[in-house]
């Protein structure tokens, strides 16, 4: 299969591209810079120059390929306005990708976050949130899944709060970055809240399985660790960086503060049973031992 991948040179995307190529597929990778284009070529993919805002380029990518995996996102959480802009850009891109695939029965695999459900671990049957700081992403993904009725084999891989590789990535990576800046390895509240996690190489396998096997309109959980306590994550970060470990105000994390403060475990038993997905790489607390002082 010739697959169009957006975000193919990021932490998750590079793992997905390698997984696709390693299983007999070819890849057309959206590349918004010369550096990204070079990285795509070095990985064995064909670069397509452009960004998420270049809707004609996205249409061209769909026209050249047998299916799409969407991973690109601006990842700018510096302010509410920046988050809104990133969400709007992605929403327009997803709408464009979806419309180009209507009636083709080709796969469109997008991503979202695992949902928050009070009092229990979320499952694949729970809806993603459509309000709050990143509610627009939930609305966009819901619209993509709705394309199942219009001849698109649309599916969503829900990613946990931390997708990690070599001690970096996701919310845990943000905790590490903020710890380096502030001199404190912090956690919001009492740190008892739980964050799910997955290794990027395991997530990549699930994206491939969804592309190959998933039925239209379905959602899947790329969750290896159902939920690590945030204070335990901060403790490893603090030890690796030689910093004190303390509770800090949720405001420390800007627009993500309310999300960071939630207990948000998530399960993946349905995904494992139906698609045969089984994580094999190091869990988060083990992988964080790769953080360099």
PDB file of C-alpha atoms in Angstrom:
ATOM      1  CA  UNK A   1       0.000   0.000   0.000  1.00  0.00           C
ATOM      2  CA  UNK A   2       1.202   3.516  -0.816  1.00  0.00           C
ATOM      3  CA  UNK A   3       0.373   5.609   2.274  1.00  0.00           C
ATOM      4  CA  UNK A   4       0.170   9.382   2.703  1.00  0.00           C
ATOM      5  CA  UNK A   5       1.433  10.325   6.186  1.00  0.00           C
ATOM      6  CA  UNK A   6       1.187  13.760   7.773  1.00  0.00           C
ATOM      7  CA  UNK A   7       3.520  14.439  10.682  1.00  0.00           C
ATOM      8  CA  UNK A   8       5.811  11.680   9.472  1.00  0.00           C
ATOM      9  CA  UNK A   9       9.045  13.094  10.891  1.00  0.00           C
ATOM     10  CA  UNK A  10       7.895  13.656  14.487  1.00  0.00           C
ATOM     11  CA  UNK A  11       8.458  11.307  17.407  1.00  0.00           C
ATOM     12  CA  UNK A  12       5.370   9.226  16.625  1.00  0.00           C
ATOM     13  CA  UNK A  13       5.367   9.802  12.882  1.00  0.00           C
ATOM     14  CA  UNK A  14       8.935   8.630  12.346  1.00  0.00           C
ATOM     15  CA  UNK A  15       8.083   5.402  14.161  1.00  0.00           C
ATOM     16  CA  UNK A  16       4.946   4.978  12.032  1.00  0.00           C
ATOM     17  CA  UNK A  17       6.872   5.544   8.793  1.00  0.00           C
ATOM     18  CA  UNK A  18       9.485   2.961   9.810  1.00  0.00           C
ATOM     19  CA  UNK A  19       6.727   0.492  10.737  1.00  0.00           C
ATOM     20  CA  UNK A  20       4.980   0.959   7.397  1.00  0.00           C
ATOM     21  CA  UNK A  21       8.172   0.640   5.367  1.00  0.00           C
ATOM     22  CA  UNK A  22       9.252  -2.382   7.379  1.00  0.00           C
ATOM     23  CA  UNK A  23       6.029  -4.160   6.463  1.00  0.00           C
ATOM     24  CA  UNK A  24       6.146  -3.765   2.703  1.00  0.00           C
ATOM     25  CA  UNK A  25       4.430  -0.404   2.240  1.00  0.00           C
ATOM     26  CA  UNK A  26       5.678   2.784   0.609  1.00  0.00           C
ATOM     27  CA  UNK A  27       5.196   6.247   2.126  1.00  0.00           C
ATOM     28  CA  UNK A  28       4.501   9.747   0.831  1.00  0.00           C
ATOM     29  CA  UNK A  29       5.340  12.033   3.769  1.00  0.00           C
ATOM     30  CA  UNK A  30       4.117  15.613   4.142  1.00  0.00           C
ATOM     31  CA  UNK A  31       7.166  17.790   4.828  1.00  0.00           C
ATOM     32  CA  UNK A  32       6.801  21.443   5.822  1.00  0.00           C
ATOM     33  CA  UNK A  33      10.533  22.266   5.677  1.00  0.00           C
ATOM     34  CA  UNK A  34      13.721  21.292   3.869  1.00  0.00           C
ATOM     35  CA  UNK A  35      14.912  19.591   7.052  1.00  0.00           C
ATOM     36  CA  UNK A  36      11.713  17.526   7.285  1.00  0.00           C
ATOM     37  CA  UNK A  37      11.952  16.606   3.609  1.00  0.00           C
ATOM     38  CA  UNK A  38      15.534  15.425   4.090  1.00  0.00           C
ATOM     39  CA  UNK A  39      14.552  13.422   7.174  1.00  0.00           C
ATOM     40  CA  UNK A  40      11.721  11.765   5.240  1.00  0.00           C
ATOM     41  CA  UNK A  41      14.056  10.855   2.393  1.00  0.00           C
ATOM     42  CA  UNK A  42      16.652   9.447   4.780  1.00  0.00           C
ATOM     43  CA  UNK A  43      13.942   7.314   6.390  1.00  0.00           C
ATOM     44  CA  UNK A  44      13.024   5.875   2.999  1.00  0.00           C
ATOM     45  CA  UNK A  45       9.870   7.895   2.314  1.00  0.00           C
ATOM     46  CA  UNK A  46       9.062  10.244  -0.561  1.00  0.00           C
ATOM     47  CA  UNK A  47       8.593  13.819   0.707  1.00  0.00           C
ATOM     48  CA  UNK A  48       5.702  16.041  -0.346  1.00  0.00           C
ATOM     49  CA  UNK A  49       6.493  19.657   0.488  1.00  0.00           C
ATOM     50  CA  UNK A  50       3.789  21.526   2.362  1.00  0.00           C
ATOM     51  CA  UNK A  51       2.079  21.960   5.704  1.00  0.00           C
ATOM     52  CA  UNK A  52      -1.341  21.299   7.178  1.00  0.00           C
ATOM     53  CA  UNK A  53      -2.539  24.712   6.019  1.00  0.00           C
ATOM     54  CA  UNK A  54      -1.697  23.880   2.385  1.00  0.00           C
ATOM     55  CA  UNK A  55      -5.015  22.266   1.494  1.00  0.00           C
ATOM     56  CA  UNK A  56      -4.237  21.793  -2.206  1.00  0.00           C
ATOM     57  CA  UNK A  57      -1.082  19.910  -1.243  1.00  0.00           C
ATOM     58  CA  UNK A  58      -3.149  17.661   1.024  1.00  0.00           C
ATOM     59  CA  UNK A  59      -5.538  16.955  -1.824  1.00  0.00           C
ATOM     60  CA  UNK A  60      -2.569  16.058  -4.027  1.00  0.00           C
ATOM     61  CA  UNK A  61      -1.259  13.668  -1.377  1.00  0.00           C
ATOM     62  CA  UNK A  62      -4.591  11.865  -1.166  1.00  0.00           C
ATOM     63  CA  UNK A  63      -4.818  11.599  -4.957  1.00  0.00           C
ATOM     64  CA  UNK A  64      -1.434   9.859  -5.153  1.00  0.00           C
ATOM     65  CA  UNK A  65      -1.971   7.245  -2.449  1.00  0.00           C
ATOM     66  CA  UNK A  66      -4.060   4.282  -1.279  1.00  0.00           C
ATOM     67  CA  UNK A  67      -4.713   5.547   2.250  1.00  0.00           C
ATOM     68  CA  UNK A  68      -3.885   8.233   4.794  1.00  0.00           C
ATOM     69  CA  UNK A  69      -2.481   8.343   8.310  1.00  0.00           C
ATOM     70  CA  UNK A  70      -2.824  11.760   9.908  1.00  0.00           C
ATOM     71  CA  UNK A  71      -0.448  12.639  12.764  1.00  0.00           C
ATOM     72  CA  UNK A  72       0.554  16.279  12.243  1.00  0.00           C
ATOM     73  CA  UNK A  73      -0.330  18.906  14.841  1.00  0.00           C
ATOM     74  CA  UNK A  74       1.285  22.232  15.697  1.00  0.00           C
ATOM     75  CA  UNK A  75       1.790  21.208  19.362  1.00  0.00           C
ATOM     76  CA  UNK A  76       1.899  24.834  20.481  1.00  0.00           C
ATOM     77  CA  UNK A  77       0.391  24.976  23.969  1.00  0.00           C
ATOM     78  CA  UNK A  78       1.971  28.288  24.932  1.00  0.00           C
ATOM     79  CA  UNK A  79      -1.355  30.133  25.144  1.00  0.00           C
ATOM     80  CA  UNK A  80      -5.087  29.549  24.620  1.00  0.00           C
ATOM     81  CA  UNK A  81      -4.885  31.432  21.308  1.00  0.00           C
ATOM     82  CA  UNK A  82      -2.042  29.227  20.094  1.00  0.00           C
ATOM     83  CA  UNK A  83      -3.993  26.099  20.995  1.00  0.00           C
ATOM     84  CA  UNK A  84      -7.099  27.407  19.203  1.00  0.00           C
ATOM     85  CA  UNK A  85      -5.072  28.198  16.098  1.00  0.00           C
ATOM     86  CA  UNK A  86      -3.490  24.730  16.044  1.00  0.00           C
ATOM     87  CA  UNK A  87      -6.855  23.032  16.492  1.00  0.00           C
ATOM     88  CA  UNK A  88      -8.459  25.114  13.724  1.00  0.00           C
ATOM     89  CA  UNK A  89      -5.616  24.322  11.331  1.00  0.00           C
ATOM     90  CA  UNK A  90      -5.878  20.596  12.009  1.00  0.00           C
ATOM     91  CA  UNK A  91      -9.672  20.609  11.736  1.00  0.00           C
ATOM     92  CA  UNK A  92      -9.545  22.202   8.279  1.00  0.00           C
ATOM     93  CA  UNK A  93      -6.865  19.724   7.197  1.00  0.00           C
ATOM     94  CA  UNK A  94      -8.894  16.717   8.382  1.00  0.00           C
ATOM     95  CA  UNK A  95     -12.008  17.990   6.643  1.00  0.00           C
ATOM     96  CA  UNK A  96     -10.022  18.317   3.418  1.00  0.00           C
ATOM     97  CA  UNK A  97      -8.468  14.855   3.683  1.00  0.00           C
ATOM     98  CA  UNK A  98     -11.837  13.316   4.433  1.00  0.00           C
ATOM     99  CA  UNK A  99     -13.665  14.986   1.561  1.00  0.00           C
ATOM    100  CA  UNK A 100     -11.021  13.836  -0.892  1.00  0.00           C
ATOM    101  CA  UNK A 101     -11.547  10.234   0.240  1.00  0.00           C
ATOM    102  CA  UNK A 102     -15.350  10.206   0.116  1.00  0.00           C
ATOM    103  CA  UNK A 103     -16.687   7.279  -1.913  1.00  0.00           C
ATOM    104  CA  UNK A 104     -13.279   5.621  -2.307  1.00  0.00           C
ATOM    105  CA  UNK A 105     -13.441   3.065   0.550  1.00  0.00           C
ATOM    106  CA  UNK A 106      -9.817   3.947   1.244  1.00  0.00           C
ATOM    107  CA  UNK A 107      -8.599   4.165   4.856  1.00  0.00           C
ATOM    108  CA  UNK A 108      -8.155   7.396   6.804  1.00  0.00           C
ATOM    109  CA  UNK A 109      -6.522   6.819  10.177  1.00  0.00           C
ATOM    110  CA  UNK A 110      -6.429   9.863  12.412  1.00  0.00           C
ATOM    111  CA  UNK A 111      -5.454  10.325  16.042  1.00  0.00           C
ATOM    112  CA  UNK A 112      -6.952  11.820  19.169  1.00  0.00           C
ATOM    113  CA  UNK A 113      -6.407  11.560  22.902  1.00  0.00           C
ATOM    114  CA  UNK A 114      -7.913   8.949  25.176  1.00  0.00           C
ATOM    115  CA  UNK A 115     -10.997  10.436  26.869  1.00  0.00           C
ATOM    116  CA  UNK A 116     -11.371  11.343  30.533  1.00  0.00           C
ATOM    117  CA  UNK A 117     -14.084   9.408  32.388  1.00  0.00           C
ATOM    118  CA  UNK A 118     -14.683  10.211  36.076  1.00  0.00           C
ATOM    119  CA  UNK A 119     -14.086   7.300  38.412  1.00  0.00           C
ATOM    120  CA  UNK A 120     -12.755   4.688  35.988  1.00  0.00           C
ATOM    121  CA  UNK A 121     -10.413   3.956  33.131  1.00  0.00           C
ATOM    122  CA  UNK A 122     -11.786   5.080  29.772  1.00  0.00           C
ATOM    123  CA  UNK A 123     -12.424   2.505  27.058  1.00  0.00           C
ATOM    124  CA  UNK A 124     -12.758   2.522  23.304  1.00  0.00           C
ATOM    125  CA  UNK A 125     -16.547   2.817  23.696  1.00  0.00           C
ATOM    126  CA  UNK A 126     -16.333   6.188  25.466  1.00  0.00           C
ATOM    127  CA  UNK A 127     -16.717   9.345  23.349  1.00  0.00           C
ATOM    128  CA  UNK A 128     -13.885  11.832  23.074  1.00  0.00           C
ATOM    129  CA  UNK A 129     -14.527  15.246  24.684  1.00  0.00           C
ATOM    130  CA  UNK A 130     -15.795  17.988  22.421  1.00  0.00           C
ATOM    131  CA  UNK A 131     -15.415  20.884  24.853  1.00  0.00           C
ATOM    132  CA  UNK A 132     -12.555  22.288  26.915  1.00  0.00           C
ATOM    133  CA  UNK A 133      -9.123  23.530  25.746  1.00  0.00           C
ATOM    134  CA  UNK A 134      -8.769  21.016  22.903  1.00  0.00           C
ATOM    135  CA  UNK A 135     -12.428  20.119  22.363  1.00  0.00           C
ATOM    136  CA  UNK A 136     -12.122  21.145  18.730  1.00  0.00           C
ATOM    137  CA  UNK A 137      -9.888  18.139  18.134  1.00  0.00           C
ATOM    138  CA  UNK A 138     -12.633  15.887  19.466  1.00  0.00           C
ATOM    139  CA  UNK A 139     -15.182  17.475  17.154  1.00  0.00           C
ATOM    140  CA  UNK A 140     -12.874  17.054  14.157  1.00  0.00           C
ATOM    141  CA  UNK A 141     -12.200  13.390  14.917  1.00  0.00           C
ATOM    142  CA  UNK A 142     -15.907  12.726  15.443  1.00  0.00           C
ATOM    143  CA  UNK A 143     -16.562  14.228  12.007  1.00  0.00           C
ATOM    144  CA  UNK A 144     -13.895  11.976  10.484  1.00  0.00           C
ATOM    145  CA  UNK A 145     -15.492   8.880  11.986  1.00  0.00           C
ATOM    146  CA  UNK A 146     -18.827  10.039  10.575  1.00  0.00           C
ATOM    147  CA  UNK A 147     -17.362   9.690   7.088  1.00  0.00           C
ATOM    148  CA  UNK A 148     -17.831   5.940   7.475  1.00  0.00           C
ATOM    149  CA  UNK A 149     -21.332   6.470   6.075  1.00  0.00           C
ATOM    150  CA  UNK A 150     -19.874   8.197   3.004  1.00  0.00           C
ATOM    151  CA  UNK A 151     -17.500   5.532   1.756  1.00  0.00           C
ATOM    152  CA  UNK A 152     -14.404   6.291   3.831  1.00  0.00           C
ATOM    153  CA  UNK A 153     -12.823   3.597   6.010  1.00  0.00           C
ATOM    154  CA  UNK A 154     -12.197   6.153   8.719  1.00  0.00           C
ATOM    155  CA  UNK A 155     -10.761   5.142  12.079  1.00  0.00           C
ATOM    156  CA  UNK A 156      -9.151   6.866  15.060  1.00  0.00           C
ATOM    157  CA  UNK A 157      -6.198   5.737  17.137  1.00  0.00           C
ATOM    158  CA  UNK A 158      -6.505   7.374  20.540  1.00  0.00           C
ATOM    159  CA  UNK A 159      -3.135   8.209  22.037  1.00  0.00           C
ATOM    160  CA  UNK A 160      -2.539   8.396  25.791  1.00  0.00           C
ATOM    161  CA  UNK A 161      -1.182  11.414  27.645  1.00  0.00           C
ATOM    162  CA  UNK A 162       2.392  10.247  27.077  1.00  0.00           C
ATOM    163  CA  UNK A 163       3.770   8.632  23.935  1.00  0.00           C
ATOM    164  CA  UNK A 164       7.420   8.135  24.790  1.00  0.00           C
ATOM    165  CA  UNK A 165      10.704   6.977  23.315  1.00  0.00           C
ATOM    166  CA  UNK A 166      14.131   7.102  24.961  1.00  0.00           C
ATOM    167  CA  UNK A 167      12.762   9.035  27.930  1.00  0.00           C
ATOM    168  CA  UNK A 168      11.143  11.829  25.930  1.00  0.00           C
ATOM    169  CA  UNK A 169       7.719  12.662  24.526  1.00  0.00           C
ATOM    170  CA  UNK A 170       4.178  13.494  25.596  1.00  0.00           C
ATOM    171  CA  UNK A 171       3.097  14.933  28.919  1.00  0.00           C
ATOM    172  CA  UNK A 172       5.995  13.279  30.732  1.00  0.00           C
ATOM    173  CA  UNK A 173       8.342  14.989  28.288  1.00  0.00           C
ATOM    174  CA  UNK A 174       6.686  18.312  29.104  1.00  0.00           C
ATOM    175  CA  UNK A 175       7.208  17.647  32.813  1.00  0.00           C
ATOM    176  CA  UNK A 176      10.883  17.027  32.100  1.00  0.00           C
ATOM    177  CA  UNK A 177      11.184  20.211  30.018  1.00  0.00           C
ATOM    178  CA  UNK A 178       9.510  22.323  32.699  1.00  0.00           C
ATOM    179  CA  UNK A 179      11.659  20.720  35.406  1.00  0.00           C
ATOM    180  CA  UNK A 180      14.805  21.741  33.517  1.00  0.00           C
ATOM    181  CA  UNK A 181      13.479  25.305  33.227  1.00  0.00           C
ATOM    182  CA  UNK A 182      12.285  25.732  36.805  1.00  0.00           C
ATOM    183  CA  UNK A 183      14.735  23.608  38.779  1.00  0.00           C
ATOM    184  CA  UNK A 184      11.882  21.595  40.311  1.00  0.00           C
ATOM    185  CA  UNK A 185      10.407  18.301  39.145  1.00  0.00           C
ATOM    186  CA  UNK A 186       6.796  19.222  39.780  1.00  0.00           C
ATOM    187  CA  UNK A 187       3.385  17.615  39.709  1.00  0.00           C
ATOM    188  CA  UNK A 188      -0.053  19.202  40.160  1.00  0.00           C
ATOM    189  CA  UNK A 189      -2.039  18.583  43.345  1.00  0.00           C
ATOM    190  CA  UNK A 190      -1.086  15.512  45.346  1.00  0.00           C
ATOM    191  CA  UNK A 191       0.250  13.702  42.283  1.00  0.00           C
ATOM    192  CA  UNK A 192      -2.107  10.755  42.773  1.00  0.00           C
ATOM    193  CA  UNK A 193      -3.718  11.337  39.359  1.00  0.00           C
ATOM    194  CA  UNK A 194      -2.871   8.711  36.756  1.00  0.00           C
ATOM    195  CA  UNK A 195      -1.714   9.196  33.190  1.00  0.00           C
ATOM    196  CA  UNK A 196      -1.776   6.400  30.602  1.00  0.00           C
ATOM    197  CA  UNK A 197       1.230   5.888  28.349  1.00  0.00           C
ATOM    198  CA  UNK A 198       2.604   3.943  25.405  1.00  0.00           C
ATOM    199  CA  UNK A 199       5.978   3.539  23.742  1.00  0.00           C
ATOM    200  CA  UNK A 200       6.102   5.203  20.305  1.00  0.00           C
ATOM    201  CA  UNK A 201       7.203   1.964  18.630  1.00  0.00           C
ATOM    202  CA  UNK A 202       4.180   0.135  20.037  1.00  0.00           C
ATOM    203  CA  UNK A 203       1.862   2.950  18.970  1.00  0.00           C
ATOM    204  CA  UNK A 204       3.289   2.710  15.456  1.00  0.00           C
ATOM    205  CA  UNK A 205       2.270  -0.935  15.210  1.00  0.00           C
ATOM    206  CA  UNK A 206      -1.303  -0.022  16.141  1.00  0.00           C
ATOM    207  CA  UNK A 207      -1.482   2.659  13.456  1.00  0.00           C
ATOM    208  CA  UNK A 208      -0.427   0.057  10.877  1.00  0.00           C
ATOM    209  CA  UNK A 209      -2.955  -2.475  12.163  1.00  0.00           C
ATOM    210  CA  UNK A 210      -5.729   0.118  12.031  1.00  0.00           C
ATOM    211  CA  UNK A 211      -4.759   1.030   8.472  1.00  0.00           C
ATOM    212  CA  UNK A 212      -4.820  -2.614   7.422  1.00  0.00           C
ATOM    213  CA  UNK A 213      -7.688  -4.078   9.421  1.00  0.00           C
ATOM    214  CA  UNK A 214      -9.945  -1.607  11.220  1.00  0.00           C
ATOM    215  CA  UNK A 215     -13.573  -1.298  10.197  1.00  0.00           C
ATOM    216  CA  UNK A 216     -14.975   2.101   9.275  1.00  0.00           C
ATOM    217  CA  UNK A 217     -16.106   4.335  12.117  1.00  0.00           C
ATOM    218  CA  UNK A 218     -14.087   2.593  14.838  1.00  0.00           C
ATOM    219  CA  UNK A 219     -11.793   3.905  17.595  1.00  0.00           C
ATOM    220  CA  UNK A 220      -8.812   2.165  19.198  1.00  0.00           C
ATOM    221  CA  UNK A 221      -6.692   2.756  22.286  1.00  0.00           C
ATOM    222  CA  UNK A 222      -2.899   2.814  22.001  1.00  0.00           C
ATOM    223  CA  UNK A 223      -2.508   2.271  25.733  1.00  0.00           C
ATOM    224  CA  UNK A 224       0.232   0.116  27.234  1.00  0.00           C
ATOM    225  CA  UNK A 225       0.267   1.553  30.782  1.00  0.00           C
ATOM    226  CA  UNK A 226      -3.270   2.074  32.086  1.00  0.00           C
ATOM    227  CA  UNK A 227      -2.113   4.824  34.408  1.00  0.00           C
ATOM    228  CA  UNK A 228       1.094   5.808  36.214  1.00  0.00           C
ATOM    229  CA  UNK A 229       0.780   8.186  39.166  1.00  0.00           C
ATOM    230  CA  UNK A 230       2.115  11.581  38.159  1.00  0.00           C
ATOM    231  CA  UNK A 231       4.134  11.877  41.377  1.00  0.00           C
ATOM    232  CA  UNK A 232       5.915   8.635  40.397  1.00  0.00           C
ATOM    233  CA  UNK A 233       6.686  10.078  36.971  1.00  0.00           C
ATOM    234  CA  UNK A 234       7.990  13.276  38.588  1.00  0.00           C
ATOM    235  CA  UNK A 235      10.068  11.238  41.036  1.00  0.00           C
ATOM    236  CA  UNK A 236      11.977   9.498  38.230  1.00  0.00           C
ATOM    237  CA  UNK A 237      12.458  12.804  36.409  1.00  0.00           C
ATOM    238  CA  UNK A 238      13.718  14.465  39.586  1.00  0.00           C
ATOM    239  CA  UNK A 239      16.139  11.654  40.329  1.00  0.00           C
ATOM    240  CA  UNK A 240      17.509  11.607  36.787  1.00  0.00           C
ATOM    241  CA  UNK A 241      17.957  15.396  36.750  1.00  0.00           C
ATOM    242  CA  UNK A 242      19.086  15.738  40.354  1.00  0.00           C
ATOM    243  CA  UNK A 243      16.182  18.057  41.201  1.00  0.00           C
ATOM    244  CA  UNK A 244      13.739  18.285  44.118  1.00  0.00           C
ATOM    245  CA  UNK A 245      10.311  16.717  43.580  1.00  0.00           C
ATOM    246  CA  UNK A 246       7.399  18.880  44.718  1.00  0.00           C
ATOM    247  CA  UNK A 247       3.742  19.692  44.172  1.00  0.00           C
ATOM    248  CA  UNK A 248       3.331  22.832  42.057  1.00  0.00           C
ATOM    249  CA  UNK A 249       0.272  24.928  41.078  1.00  0.00           C
ATOM    250  CA  UNK A 250      -1.679  23.694  38.051  1.00  0.00           C
ATOM    251  CA  UNK A 251      -1.107  27.173  36.553  1.00  0.00           C
ATOM    252  CA  UNK A 252       2.521  26.120  36.056  1.00  0.00           C
ATOM    253  CA  UNK A 253       1.348  24.203  32.992  1.00  0.00           C
ATOM    254  CA  UNK A 254      -0.561  27.038  31.314  1.00  0.00           C
ATOM    255  CA  UNK A 255      -3.563  26.030  29.190  1.00  0.00           C
ATOM    256  CA  UNK A 256      -2.843  22.358  29.947  1.00  0.00           C
ATOM    257  CA  UNK A 257      -3.136  22.874  33.721  1.00  0.00           C
ATOM    258  CA  UNK A 258      -6.724  21.588  34.037  1.00  0.00           C
ATOM    259  CA  UNK A 259      -5.882  18.516  31.956  1.00  0.00           C
ATOM    260  CA  UNK A 260      -2.705  17.800  33.920  1.00  0.00           C
ATOM    261  CA  UNK A 261      -4.671  17.866  37.182  1.00  0.00           C
ATOM    262  CA  UNK A 262      -7.176  15.180  36.126  1.00  0.00           C
ATOM    263  CA  UNK A 263      -7.021  11.490  36.974  1.00  0.00           C
ATOM    264  CA  UNK A 264      -7.286  10.023  33.466  1.00  0.00           C
ATOM    265  CA  UNK A 265      -6.444   6.288  33.286  1.00  0.00           C
ATOM    266  CA  UNK A 266      -7.347   4.418  30.120  1.00  0.00           C
ATOM    267  CA  UNK A 267      -7.660   0.767  29.049  1.00  0.00           C
ATOM    268  CA  UNK A 268      -7.077  -1.037  25.748  1.00  0.00           C
ATOM    269  CA  UNK A 269      -8.464  -4.567  26.164  1.00  0.00           C
ATOM    270  CA  UNK A 270     -10.843  -4.244  23.189  1.00  0.00           C
ATOM    271  CA  UNK A 271      -8.027  -3.030  20.928  1.00  0.00           C
ATOM    272  CA  UNK A 272      -5.796  -5.920  21.955  1.00  0.00           C
ATOM    273  CA  UNK A 273      -8.511  -8.533  21.471  1.00  0.00           C
ATOM    274  CA  UNK A 274      -9.829  -7.328  18.115  1.00  0.00           C
ATOM    275  CA  UNK A 275      -6.674  -6.151  16.343  1.00  0.00           C
ATOM    276  CA  UNK A 276      -4.215  -8.469  18.082  1.00  0.00           C
ATOM    277  CA  UNK A 277      -2.110  -5.545  19.277  1.00  0.00           C
ATOM    278  CA  UNK A 278       0.331  -6.329  22.078  1.00  0.00           C
ATOM    279  CA  UNK A 279       2.804  -3.727  23.413  1.00  0.00           C
ATOM    280  CA  UNK A 280       6.346  -5.075  23.662  1.00  0.00           C
ATOM    281  CA  UNK A 281       8.573  -2.083  24.388  1.00  0.00           C
ATOM    282  CA  UNK A 282       9.593  -0.530  27.745  1.00  0.00           C
ATOM    283  CA  UNK A 283       6.883   1.017  29.901  1.00  0.00           C
ATOM    284  CA  UNK A 284       7.031   4.693  30.800  1.00  0.00           C
ATOM    285  CA  UNK A 285       8.751   4.574  34.194  1.00  0.00           C
ATOM    286  CA  UNK A 286      11.429   2.273  32.761  1.00  0.00           C
ATOM    287  CA  UNK A 287      11.886   4.413  29.655  1.00  0.00           C
ATOM    288  CA  UNK A 288      12.276   7.590  31.739  1.00  0.00           C
ATOM    289  CA  UNK A 289      15.538   6.126  33.040  1.00  0.00           C
ATOM    290  CA  UNK A 290      16.946   7.221  29.661  1.00  0.00           C
ATOM    291  CA  UNK A 291      16.633  10.903  30.626  1.00  0.00           C
ATOM    292  CA  UNK A 292      20.054  12.502  30.523  1.00  0.00           C
ATOM    293  CA  UNK A 293      21.014  14.862  33.401  1.00  0.00           C
TER     294      UNK A 293
END
